Short mmCIF file of C-alpha atoms and ligand atoms in Angstrom, two decimals:
data_model
loop_
_atom_site.label_atom_id
_atom_site.label_comp_id
_atom_site.label_asym_id
_atom_site.label_seq_id
_atom_site.Cartn_x
_atom_site.Cartn_y
_atom_site.Cartn_z
CA MET G 175 7.76 29.30 2.68
CA THR G 176 10.36 28.17 5.21
CA ILE G 177 10.02 30.30 8.29
CA LYS G 178 13.23 31.77 9.74
CA LYS G 179 11.83 34.36 12.11
CA ILE G 180 8.64 34.32 14.18
CA CYS G 181 7.20 37.15 16.24
CA CYS G 182 4.52 36.70 18.89
CA ILE G 183 2.60 39.70 20.22
CA GLY G 184 1.49 38.96 23.80
CA ALA G 185 3.81 37.37 26.39
CA GLY G 186 1.00 35.87 28.51
CA TYR G 187 -0.07 32.42 29.67
CA VAL G 188 -0.59 31.33 26.07
CA GLY G 189 2.06 33.25 24.11
CA GLY G 190 4.92 32.61 26.56
CA PRO G 191 4.78 28.80 26.90
CA THR G 192 3.72 28.22 23.27
CA MET G 193 6.60 30.22 21.82
CA ALA G 194 9.09 28.71 24.28
CA VAL G 195 8.18 25.23 23.02
CA ILE G 196 8.22 26.31 19.35
CA ALA G 197 11.72 27.77 19.87
CA TYR G 198 12.88 24.68 21.77
CA LYS G 199 11.73 22.34 19.00
CA ASN G 200 12.91 24.57 16.12
CA PRO G 201 16.49 25.64 16.90
CA ASP G 202 16.79 27.13 13.39
CA ILE G 203 13.90 29.54 13.89
CA GLU G 204 14.42 32.79 15.82
CA VAL G 205 11.40 33.50 18.02
CA ASN G 206 10.76 37.01 19.38
CA ILE G 207 8.05 37.48 21.98
CA VAL G 208 6.95 41.09 22.39
CA ASP G 209 4.53 42.77 24.76
CA ILE G 210 3.47 46.32 25.62
CA ASN G 211 3.89 45.49 29.32
CA ALA G 212 7.54 46.32 30.11
CA ASP G 213 7.39 44.78 33.61
CA ARG G 214 6.23 41.49 32.19
CA ILE G 215 9.03 41.46 29.61
CA ALA G 216 11.57 42.31 32.32
CA ALA G 217 10.29 39.36 34.37
CA TRP G 218 10.67 37.04 31.36
CA ASN G 219 14.27 38.28 31.02
CA ASP G 220 15.06 37.90 34.74
CA GLU G 221 18.32 36.01 35.42
CA ASP G 222 16.56 34.23 38.27
CA LEU G 223 14.19 31.80 36.55
CA SER G 224 11.95 31.59 39.62
CA ASN G 225 10.89 35.16 38.80
CA LEU G 226 9.32 34.33 35.41
CA PRO G 227 5.87 35.97 35.29
CA ILE G 228 4.13 32.66 34.77
CA TYR G 229 4.42 29.52 36.83
CA GLU G 230 4.08 26.34 34.77
CA PRO G 231 5.80 23.03 35.57
CA GLY G 232 8.69 22.55 33.09
CA LEU G 233 8.54 26.07 31.64
CA ALA G 234 11.62 27.49 33.38
CA GLU G 235 13.74 24.58 32.14
CA ILE G 236 12.73 25.21 28.52
CA VAL G 237 13.25 28.98 28.84
CA GLU G 238 16.69 28.31 30.29
CA LYS G 239 17.63 26.18 27.27
CA THR G 240 16.38 28.64 24.64
CA ARG G 241 16.47 32.18 26.01
CA GLY G 242 19.23 34.26 24.43
CA LYS G 243 19.84 31.54 21.81
CA ASN G 244 16.75 31.57 19.60
CA LEU G 245 14.11 32.87 22.04
CA PHE G 246 14.01 36.58 22.89
CA PHE G 247 11.68 38.77 24.93
CA SER G 248 11.35 42.46 24.14
CA THR G 249 9.08 45.50 24.07
CA ASP G 250 10.24 46.52 20.59
CA ILE G 251 7.07 45.39 18.84
CA ASN G 252 7.65 47.18 15.53
CA LYS G 253 11.11 45.76 14.97
CA ALA G 254 9.94 42.22 15.69
CA ILE G 255 6.97 42.59 13.32
CA ASP G 256 9.07 43.99 10.51
CA GLU G 257 11.74 41.30 10.69
CA SER G 258 9.44 38.25 10.90
CA GLU G 259 7.76 36.21 8.19
CA MET G 260 5.17 34.87 10.62
CA ILE G 261 3.40 36.84 13.38
CA PHE G 262 1.28 35.27 16.11
CA ILE G 263 -1.35 37.43 17.79
CA SER G 264 -1.68 36.19 21.36
CA VAL G 265 -3.11 39.16 23.22
CA ASN G 266 -6.01 38.95 25.63
CA THR G 267 -9.62 39.07 24.47
CA PRO G 268 -11.57 39.74 27.67
CA THR G 269 -15.36 39.84 27.92
CA LYS G 270 -16.59 43.33 27.02
CA THR G 271 -17.28 45.55 30.03
CA TYR G 272 -19.07 48.29 28.08
CA GLY G 273 -21.43 48.97 25.20
CA LYS G 274 -23.10 46.43 22.93
CA GLY G 275 -22.51 42.88 24.08
CA LYS G 276 -21.39 44.05 27.54
CA GLY G 277 -20.77 41.06 29.80
CA MET G 278 -21.09 38.62 26.88
CA ALA G 279 -19.13 39.41 23.73
CA ALA G 280 -15.33 39.25 23.41
CA ASP G 281 -13.60 42.61 23.42
CA LEU G 282 -11.49 42.61 20.28
CA LYS G 283 -9.87 45.98 20.67
CA TYR G 284 -6.41 44.59 21.46
CA VAL G 285 -6.57 42.20 18.52
CA GLU G 286 -7.59 45.05 16.23
CA LEU G 287 -4.76 47.24 17.58
CA CYS G 288 -2.32 44.45 16.77
CA ALA G 289 -3.68 44.11 13.24
CA ARG G 290 -3.36 47.87 12.67
CA ASN G 291 0.13 47.84 14.09
CA ILE G 292 1.17 45.01 11.78
CA ALA G 293 -0.36 46.74 8.76
CA GLU G 294 1.45 49.97 9.56
CA VAL G 295 4.88 48.45 10.07
CA ALA G 296 5.08 45.55 7.61
CA THR G 297 7.17 46.10 4.48
CA THR G 298 7.34 42.45 3.40
CA ASP G 299 4.73 39.67 3.05
CA LYS G 300 3.52 38.20 6.36
CA ILE G 301 1.58 35.23 7.61
CA VAL G 302 -0.57 36.44 10.52
CA VAL G 303 -1.68 33.71 12.93
CA GLU G 304 -4.54 34.27 15.36
CA LYS G 305 -3.68 32.43 18.56
CA SER G 306 -6.05 34.40 20.80
CA THR G 307 -9.46 32.77 21.10
CA LEU G 308 -11.76 34.77 18.89
CA PRO G 309 -15.37 34.80 17.84
CA VAL G 310 -16.19 33.19 14.54
CA ARG G 311 -15.36 35.34 11.51
CA THR G 312 -12.79 37.51 13.26
CA ALA G 313 -10.07 36.41 10.83
CA GLN G 314 -12.12 38.13 8.17
CA ALA G 315 -12.00 41.40 10.12
CA ILE G 316 -8.25 41.10 10.70
CA LYS G 317 -7.78 40.45 6.99
CA SER G 318 -9.83 43.47 6.04
CA ILE G 319 -7.81 45.76 8.34
CA LEU G 320 -4.52 44.37 7.03
CA HIS G 321 -5.49 44.75 3.38
CA ASN G 322 -7.07 48.15 3.67
CA THR G 323 -4.44 49.85 5.79
CA GLY G 324 -1.25 47.99 4.78
CA ASN G 325 1.58 49.00 2.49
CA SER G 326 0.23 46.75 -0.28
CA VAL G 327 2.23 43.78 0.95
CA ASN G 328 0.50 40.39 1.02
CA PHE G 329 -1.03 39.11 4.26
CA ASP G 330 -2.31 35.58 4.83
CA VAL G 331 -4.41 35.11 7.94
CA LEU G 332 -4.52 31.74 9.73
CA SER G 333 -6.49 30.61 12.76
CA ASN G 334 -4.45 28.37 15.07
CA PRO G 335 -6.32 28.05 18.37
CA GLU G 336 -4.44 26.92 21.45
CA PHE G 337 -5.74 23.94 23.40
CA LEU G 338 -3.18 23.88 26.22
CA ALA G 339 -4.52 23.81 29.77
CA GLU G 340 -2.69 25.79 32.43
CA GLY G 341 -0.73 23.74 34.92
CA THR G 342 0.02 21.17 32.19
CA ALA G 343 0.86 23.66 29.41
CA ILE G 344 4.31 22.31 28.58
CA GLN G 345 3.14 18.69 28.52
CA ASP G 346 0.11 19.66 26.40
CA LEU G 347 2.33 21.59 23.96
CA LEU G 348 4.94 18.82 23.69
CA SER G 349 2.34 16.12 23.00
CA PRO G 350 -0.86 17.76 21.78
CA ASP G 351 -3.96 15.69 21.00
CA ARG G 352 -4.16 17.74 17.81
CA VAL G 353 -3.01 21.00 16.25
CA LEU G 354 -5.64 22.93 14.35
CA ILE G 355 -4.83 25.25 11.46
CA GLY G 356 -7.60 27.09 9.67
CA GLY G 357 -6.93 29.13 6.56
CA GLU G 358 -7.45 29.81 2.89
CA SER G 359 -3.94 29.79 1.51
CA GLU G 360 -2.51 26.30 1.29
CA ASP G 361 1.05 27.68 1.25
CA ALA G 362 0.50 29.62 4.46
CA ILE G 363 -1.11 26.60 6.15
CA GLU G 364 1.80 24.36 5.16
CA SER G 365 4.36 26.92 6.41
CA LEU G 366 2.79 26.79 9.86
CA ALA G 367 2.28 23.00 9.70
CA LYS G 368 6.03 22.70 9.10
CA VAL G 369 6.81 24.63 12.30
CA TYR G 370 4.68 22.17 14.33
CA GLY G 371 5.85 19.26 12.16
CA SER G 372 9.26 19.36 13.80
CA TRP G 373 7.70 17.53 16.77
CA VAL G 374 4.03 16.74 16.01
CA ASP G 375 2.97 13.85 13.72
CA ASP G 376 1.37 15.12 10.55
CA ASP G 377 -1.82 13.11 11.10
CA LYS G 378 -2.41 15.17 14.25
CA ILE G 379 -2.20 18.46 12.34
CA LEU G 380 -5.71 19.22 11.12
CA ARG G 381 -6.28 21.64 8.25
CA THR G 382 -9.74 23.25 8.12
CA ASN G 383 -11.39 26.40 6.89
CA VAL G 384 -10.92 29.46 9.10
CA TRP G 385 -14.40 29.46 10.56
CA SER G 386 -14.40 25.79 11.51
CA SER G 387 -11.12 26.39 13.30
CA GLU G 388 -12.40 29.43 15.20
CA LEU G 389 -15.66 27.71 16.14
CA SER G 390 -13.88 24.49 17.18
CA LYS G 391 -12.03 26.32 19.94
CA LEU G 392 -15.20 27.78 21.43
CA THR G 393 -16.95 24.43 21.07
CA ALA G 394 -14.16 22.43 22.71
CA ASN G 395 -14.21 24.71 25.74
CA ALA G 396 -18.01 24.67 25.89
CA PHE G 397 -18.07 20.84 25.83
CA LEU G 398 -15.42 20.59 28.56
CA ALA G 399 -17.16 23.12 30.80
CA GLN G 400 -20.48 21.39 30.17
CA ARG G 401 -19.10 18.15 31.60
CA ILE G 402 -18.12 19.96 34.80
CA SER G 403 -21.52 21.62 35.13
CA SER G 404 -23.18 18.26 34.45
CA ILE G 405 -21.31 16.46 37.22
CA ASN G 406 -21.73 19.45 39.55
CA ALA G 407 -25.48 19.34 38.96
CA ILE G 408 -25.45 15.67 39.92
CA SER G 409 -23.34 16.48 43.02
CA GLU G 410 -26.19 18.51 44.48
CA LEU G 411 -28.59 15.65 43.89
CA CYS G 412 -26.12 13.25 45.53
CA GLU G 413 -26.06 15.38 48.67
CA LYS G 414 -29.85 14.99 48.95
CA THR G 415 -29.99 11.28 48.21
CA GLU G 416 -26.95 9.74 49.92
CA ALA G 417 -25.45 8.81 46.60
CA ASN G 418 -21.73 9.62 46.34
CA VAL G 419 -20.68 11.74 43.36
CA ASN G 420 -17.21 10.15 43.20
CA GLU G 421 -18.84 6.74 42.85
CA VAL G 422 -21.26 8.03 40.23
CA ALA G 423 -18.43 9.69 38.28
CA ARG G 424 -16.43 6.47 38.34
CA ALA G 425 -19.37 4.39 37.24
CA ILE G 426 -20.30 6.61 34.31
CA GLY G 427 -16.67 7.33 33.38
CA MET G 428 -16.02 3.62 32.74
CA ASP G 429 -18.51 3.77 29.90
CA SER G 430 -16.05 4.23 27.05
CA ARG G 431 -18.56 6.42 25.23
CA ILE G 432 -18.51 8.87 28.14
CA GLY G 433 -14.89 8.55 29.27
CA SER G 434 -13.40 9.31 32.67
CA LYS G 435 -11.86 12.78 32.26
CA PHE G 436 -13.33 16.09 33.41
CA LEU G 437 -15.78 14.47 35.81
CA ASN G 438 -14.40 15.90 39.05
CA ALA G 439 -17.15 17.62 40.99
CA SER G 440 -15.86 20.93 42.33
CA ILE G 441 -16.74 24.37 43.64
CA GLY G 442 -17.14 25.31 39.98
CA PHE G 443 -14.81 25.91 37.07
CA GLY G 444 -12.70 29.04 36.79
CA GLY G 445 -9.92 30.19 34.49
CA SER G 446 -9.64 32.73 31.74
CA CYS G 447 -11.36 30.67 29.06
CA PHE G 448 -14.44 28.63 29.95
CA GLN G 449 -16.81 31.36 31.06
CA LYS G 450 -15.56 33.88 28.49
CA ASP G 451 -15.79 31.46 25.59
CA ILE G 452 -19.24 30.17 26.50
CA LEU G 453 -20.58 33.71 26.93
CA ASN G 454 -19.14 34.45 23.55
CA LEU G 455 -20.81 31.40 22.01
CA VAL G 456 -24.11 32.42 23.60
CA TYR G 457 -23.74 35.95 22.26
CA ILE G 458 -22.99 34.73 18.75
CA ALA G 459 -25.98 32.35 18.81
CA ARG G 460 -28.26 35.14 19.99
CA SER G 461 -27.01 37.50 17.34
CA TYR G 462 -28.20 34.94 14.76
CA ASN G 463 -31.55 34.72 16.62
CA LEU G 464 -30.82 31.15 17.73
CA HIS G 465 -32.35 31.57 21.16
CA GLU G 466 -32.75 27.89 22.05
CA VAL G 467 -29.09 27.30 21.19
CA ALA G 468 -28.06 30.31 23.28
CA ASP G 469 -30.20 29.26 26.28
CA TYR G 470 -28.83 25.72 26.12
CA TRP G 471 -25.20 26.81 26.50
CA GLU G 472 -25.96 29.62 28.91
CA GLN G 473 -27.25 27.07 31.40
CA VAL G 474 -23.66 25.77 31.81
CA ILE G 475 -22.75 29.17 33.29
CA VAL G 476 -25.93 29.41 35.37
CA LEU G 477 -25.15 26.07 37.00
CA ASN G 478 -21.52 27.07 37.59
CA ASP G 479 -22.55 30.28 39.37
CA HIS G 480 -25.03 28.26 41.43
CA GLN G 481 -22.32 25.79 42.46
CA LYS G 482 -20.05 28.56 43.79
CA ARG G 483 -22.92 30.22 45.61
CA ARG G 484 -24.27 27.09 47.24
CA PHE G 485 -20.80 26.24 48.57
CA SER G 486 -20.51 29.54 50.45
CA ASP G 487 -24.20 29.44 51.50
CA HIS G 488 -23.67 25.99 52.97
CA LEU G 489 -20.55 27.11 54.82
CA ILE G 490 -22.36 30.07 56.38
CA LYS G 491 -25.41 28.00 57.29
CA THR G 492 -23.27 25.31 58.93
CA LEU G 493 -21.43 27.90 61.02
CA TYR G 494 -24.71 28.62 62.79
CA ASN G 495 -25.83 31.15 60.16
CA THR G 496 -23.15 33.69 60.93
CA VAL G 497 -19.53 34.10 59.96
CA SER G 498 -19.25 37.70 61.13
CA GLY G 499 -15.93 38.17 62.94
CA LYS G 500 -15.02 34.49 62.44
CA LYS G 501 -11.73 33.48 60.89
CA ILE G 502 -12.21 31.39 57.75
CA ALA G 503 -9.00 29.95 56.30
CA MET G 504 -8.98 29.49 52.54
CA LEU G 505 -6.46 27.02 51.14
CA GLY G 506 -5.78 27.83 47.52
CA TRP G 507 -6.62 30.89 45.46
CA ALA G 508 -5.55 29.83 41.94
CA PHE G 509 -8.30 28.52 39.63
CA LYS G 510 -6.61 25.09 39.57
CA LYS G 511 -3.40 23.52 40.86
CA ASP G 512 0.06 24.08 39.37
CA THR G 513 -0.59 27.60 38.15
CA ASN G 514 -0.34 31.09 39.64
CA ASP G 515 -3.27 32.24 37.47
CA THR G 516 -6.33 33.37 39.42
CA ARG G 517 -8.59 34.64 36.66
CA GLU G 518 -12.25 33.75 37.37
CA SER G 519 -11.16 31.49 40.22
CA ALA G 520 -14.11 30.23 42.29
CA ALA G 521 -12.13 31.26 45.39
CA ILE G 522 -12.67 34.95 44.53
CA TYR G 523 -16.45 34.60 44.52
CA VAL G 524 -16.61 32.42 47.62
CA ALA G 525 -14.37 34.90 49.50
CA ASP G 526 -16.42 37.85 48.28
CA HIS G 527 -19.60 36.26 49.62
CA LEU G 528 -17.97 35.52 52.99
CA LEU G 529 -16.64 39.08 53.20
CA SER G 530 -20.12 40.44 52.58
CA GLU G 531 -21.06 38.52 55.73
CA GLN G 532 -18.11 40.21 57.51
CA ALA G 533 -15.93 37.12 57.88
CA ASN G 534 -12.18 37.43 58.41
CA VAL G 535 -10.69 35.56 55.48
CA ALA G 536 -7.14 34.16 55.78
CA VAL G 537 -5.72 33.01 52.44
CA TYR G 538 -2.82 30.71 51.67
CA ASP G 539 -1.81 29.66 48.14
CA PRO G 540 1.62 28.20 47.35
CA LYS G 541 2.08 30.21 44.13
CA VAL G 542 -0.19 33.26 44.20
CA GLU G 543 1.35 36.58 45.33
CA ASP G 544 -0.54 38.49 48.05
CA PHE G 545 -1.23 41.61 45.96
CA LYS G 546 -3.13 39.46 43.43
CA VAL G 547 -5.60 38.27 46.09
CA LEU G 548 -6.51 41.84 47.01
CA ASN G 549 -6.58 42.99 43.38
CA ASP G 550 -9.00 40.19 42.50
CA LEU G 551 -11.34 41.21 45.33
CA ASN G 552 -11.06 44.95 44.69
CA TYR G 553 -11.86 44.33 41.02
CA LEU G 554 -15.34 43.07 42.00
CA ASN G 555 -16.07 46.46 43.58
CA SER G 556 -18.29 44.91 46.28
CA ARG G 557 -17.00 47.14 49.12
CA PRO G 558 -14.40 49.84 49.75
CA GLU G 559 -10.83 48.61 49.20
CA GLN G 560 -9.98 49.61 52.75
CA GLU G 561 -12.53 47.08 54.03
CA ASN G 562 -10.99 44.29 51.94
CA ARG G 563 -7.60 45.17 53.41
CA GLU G 564 -8.99 44.96 56.94
CA LEU G 565 -10.91 41.71 56.51
CA VAL G 566 -8.46 39.74 54.36
CA SER G 567 -5.02 38.45 55.33
CA VAL G 568 -2.70 36.61 52.96
CA HIS G 569 -0.13 34.24 54.46
CA ASP G 570 2.98 32.56 53.18
CA ASN G 571 2.70 29.83 55.79
CA PRO G 572 -0.43 27.64 55.70
CA TYR G 573 -0.32 26.81 59.41
CA GLU G 574 -0.51 30.51 60.23
CA ALA G 575 -3.56 30.94 58.02
CA LEU G 576 -5.17 27.96 59.77
CA LYS G 577 -4.33 28.89 63.36
CA ASP G 578 -7.45 29.70 65.42
CA ALA G 579 -9.69 29.42 62.36
CA HIS G 580 -13.32 28.41 62.79
CA ALA G 581 -13.38 26.71 59.41
CA VAL G 582 -11.13 25.76 56.48
CA ALA G 583 -12.35 26.02 52.90
CA ILE G 584 -10.30 24.14 50.31
CA MET G 585 -10.48 26.06 47.04
CA THR G 586 -7.69 24.62 44.90
CA GLU G 587 -6.58 20.99 44.61
CA TRP G 588 -2.85 21.64 45.33
CA ASP G 589 -1.17 18.29 46.14
CA GLU G 590 0.55 19.68 49.24
CA PHE G 591 -2.79 20.15 51.02
CA LYS G 592 -3.21 16.37 51.18
CA THR G 593 0.04 15.89 53.11
CA TYR G 594 -0.46 18.55 55.79
CA ASP G 595 -0.40 17.53 59.43
CA TRP G 596 -4.19 17.69 59.82
CA ARG G 597 -4.04 16.45 63.39
CA SER G 598 -2.00 19.44 64.55
CA ILE G 599 -4.14 21.75 62.39
CA TYR G 600 -7.17 20.40 64.25
CA ASP G 601 -5.51 21.04 67.61
CA ASN G 602 -4.86 24.66 66.66
CA MET G 603 -8.34 25.46 65.33
CA LYS G 604 -11.45 26.67 67.15
CA LYS G 605 -13.93 23.88 68.02
CA PRO G 606 -16.00 22.51 66.49
CA ALA G 607 -13.47 22.58 63.65
CA PHE G 608 -15.08 22.56 60.21
CA VAL G 609 -13.54 21.57 56.88
CA PHE G 610 -15.31 22.43 53.62
CA ASP G 611 -13.48 20.53 50.92
CA GLY G 612 -14.41 22.20 47.63
CA ARG G 613 -12.19 19.80 45.69
CA ASN G 614 -12.87 16.44 47.39
CA ILE G 615 -9.15 15.89 47.98
CA LEU G 616 -9.12 14.80 51.64
CA ASP G 617 -10.19 11.48 53.11
CA LYS G 618 -13.56 11.92 54.77
CA SER G 619 -13.20 9.07 57.28
CA LYS G 620 -9.68 10.13 58.35
CA MET G 621 -10.78 13.73 58.83
CA GLU G 622 -13.77 12.64 60.89
CA GLU G 623 -11.57 10.34 62.94
CA ILE G 624 -9.35 13.32 63.85
CA GLY G 625 -12.47 15.15 65.01
CA PHE G 626 -13.25 17.50 62.13
CA GLU G 627 -16.77 18.25 60.95
CA TYR G 628 -16.01 17.44 57.31
CA TYR G 629 -18.10 18.50 54.30
CA SER G 630 -17.26 17.85 50.68
CA ILE G 631 -19.01 18.14 47.34
CA GLY G 632 -21.62 15.53 46.45
CA GLN G 633 -20.94 13.16 49.32
C1 LIG S 712 -4.89 35.33 25.88
C2 LIG S 712 -6.40 35.31 25.68
O1 LIG S 712 -7.04 35.60 26.89
C3 LIG S 712 -6.91 34.01 25.17
O2 LIG S 712 -8.23 34.13 24.73
C4 LIG S 712 -6.13 33.53 24.03
O3 LIG S 712 -6.52 32.24 23.69
C5 LIG S 712 -4.65 33.68 24.24
O4 LIG S 712 -4.27 34.94 24.73
P1 LIG S 712 -3.38 34.71 27.93
O5 LIG S 712 -2.08 34.49 27.26
O6 LIG S 712 -3.72 33.81 29.07
O7 LIG S 712 -4.59 34.48 26.96
O8 LIG S 712 -3.55 36.25 28.30
P2 LIG S 712 -2.60 37.18 29.14
O9 LIG S 712 -1.79 36.37 30.09
O10 LIG S 712 -3.43 38.30 29.61
O11 LIG S 712 -1.55 37.74 28.05
C6 LIG S 712 -1.83 38.66 27.06
C7 LIG S 712 -0.63 39.61 26.91
O12 LIG S 712 -0.84 40.46 25.79
C8 LIG S 712 -0.38 40.53 28.11
O13 LIG S 712 0.92 40.32 28.62
C9 LIG S 712 -0.56 41.94 27.54
O14 LIG S 712 0.32 42.90 28.11
C10 LIG S 712 -0.26 41.73 26.07
N1 LIG S 712 -0.86 42.74 25.18
C11 LIG S 712 -2.16 43.07 25.28
C12 LIG S 712 -0.05 43.37 24.23
O15 LIG S 712 1.15 43.11 24.15
N2 LIG S 712 -0.62 44.29 23.38
C13 LIG S 712 -1.93 44.64 23.46
O16 LIG S 712 -2.39 45.49 22.69
C14 LIG S 712 -2.73 44.00 24.44
C1 LIG S 713 -9.10 25.13 29.36
C2 LIG S 713 -9.08 23.98 28.33
O1 LIG S 713 -8.93 22.74 29.02
C3 LIG S 713 -7.97 24.20 27.33
O2 LIG S 713 -8.00 23.18 26.33
C4 LIG S 713 -8.13 25.56 26.69
O3 LIG S 713 -7.06 25.82 25.80
C5 LIG S 713 -8.20 26.65 27.73
O4 LIG S 713 -9.22 26.37 28.69
P1 LIG S 713 -7.69 25.75 31.53
O5 LIG S 713 -8.79 26.72 31.79
O6 LIG S 713 -6.28 26.21 31.56
O7 LIG S 713 -7.89 25.08 30.09
O8 LIG S 713 -7.80 24.56 32.60
P2 LIG S 713 -8.78 23.28 32.77
O9 LIG S 713 -7.92 22.16 33.18
O10 LIG S 713 -9.63 23.07 31.60
O11 LIG S 713 -9.66 23.68 34.04
C6 LIG S 713 -10.63 24.71 34.00
C7 LIG S 713 -11.41 24.75 35.30
O12 LIG S 713 -12.25 23.59 35.42
C8 LIG S 713 -10.55 24.76 36.56
O13 LIG S 713 -11.10 25.66 37.50
C9 LIG S 713 -10.65 23.33 37.07
O14 LIG S 713 -10.44 23.23 38.45
C10 LIG S 713 -12.09 22.99 36.69
N1 LIG S 713 -12.33 21.54 36.57
C11 LIG S 713 -11.68 20.80 35.63
C12 LIG S 713 -13.27 20.92 37.40
O15 LIG S 713 -13.89 21.58 38.24
N2 LIG S 713 -13.52 19.58 37.25
C13 LIG S 713 -12.87 18.83 36.31
O16 LIG S 713 -13.15 17.62 36.23
C14 LIG S 713 -11.92 19.45 35.48
#
């Protein structure tokens, strides 16, 4: 089938950029992105492209070229479903916060709602593509809902997991390492392969069965996160032994069997995917009674939590065991550079720990709005919201956040932090002036030369 109209339910970090690139590379296909969140859709339709709800380098340029031509954003979900031959489900699948599998399993209620909605509305045959990361065998559930509640039209379900990383989403979409399509119907698979084929070489488009495709996404994220926990584990050992984790990472990364990527020691990984997907993998393994398998992967999370905690413990200990009433400046709130996404960011947990010790936390992030910082902290429910408001300040000028601070904690590896005037920052801080570099982005000897007490990870 040649696809003329595509609908995507979910205008988030995955749906938005992915559909923008599909529209850009397929001018003959009309792409409609729909979402229940009217504010988000309004932001996608904003004349001023700096108001798009998602910050991604290169995204605004692509939206500018396609929006209103063959890319449309709307809240009219039913119309978009009915008119399209292919429907992507790209809604969020958070970790369950209630009931069986609480804190571990993926909450599939939004995905199920989408499937029911599609079944109710569709009057012609549809290819339904799961883009949201889902536990293994979810496609089967979607299929069952579609077939049992639909208007006896034909539904083919495909799994097409997204491998883009935030901050480099457009680059990752334009030149993917691979595109994965899992499915039963060869015709449906080839229809989707053709959409990607307009810019991706066919040998990079892998066709698998549905379950391999679903499991590959969880596995890819688990392997990536495992590398970070592995190097972070070594970072703690380096701090005890005078080895330097950057030197170790370089030395092992030059082994072509290991490779050099994803070996940056840090305050711990964040983001919407790694923790959620590993917990999900652990939950699935346990539900098949594979306890050794579950324990093995769970340790990646245990180590990550430890890394965040030991960073804030070390900060408090170094500041003479008390941060009460002290101003701690935090540079960066996003879970990595070049995104305004803060989900599961290590900064949230470090700040929460410092606030429990009654520190005054002053936050600066180049792309994160101030209400998000407070929302993230309130969501943890560690103290009354009023207290968070009193203890936390969010600044749009970094030098203000840093003025009179006892210590700086670098949470995100934003490039601009490297080029700040650290000498004048030093002059305006309380002495001794401490820097805790959670991303190893500053030069230790230069910082010490200025007069800072400088601490980094694994050095
Ligand atoms: C989400 C999932 O978290 C991830 O597992 C998957 O791989 C891709 O989709 P993301 O795009 O980052 O990732 O999520 P988010 O930015 O929260 O966007 C989801 C959107 O779906 C939201 O805008 C939400 O309003 C919308 N949504 C949710 C619907 O339109 N309908 C629903 O029923 C539920
Ligand atoms: C990840 C996967 O990379 C992507 O393929 C998948 O589709 C979604 O999940 P994302 O979470 O957007 O993407 O970003 P990623 O670049 O993987 O970073 C995740 C976290 O790991 C960030 O907090 C980052 O700072 C941290 N990280 C990454 C490290 O601490 N060290 C590293 O060496 C690399």
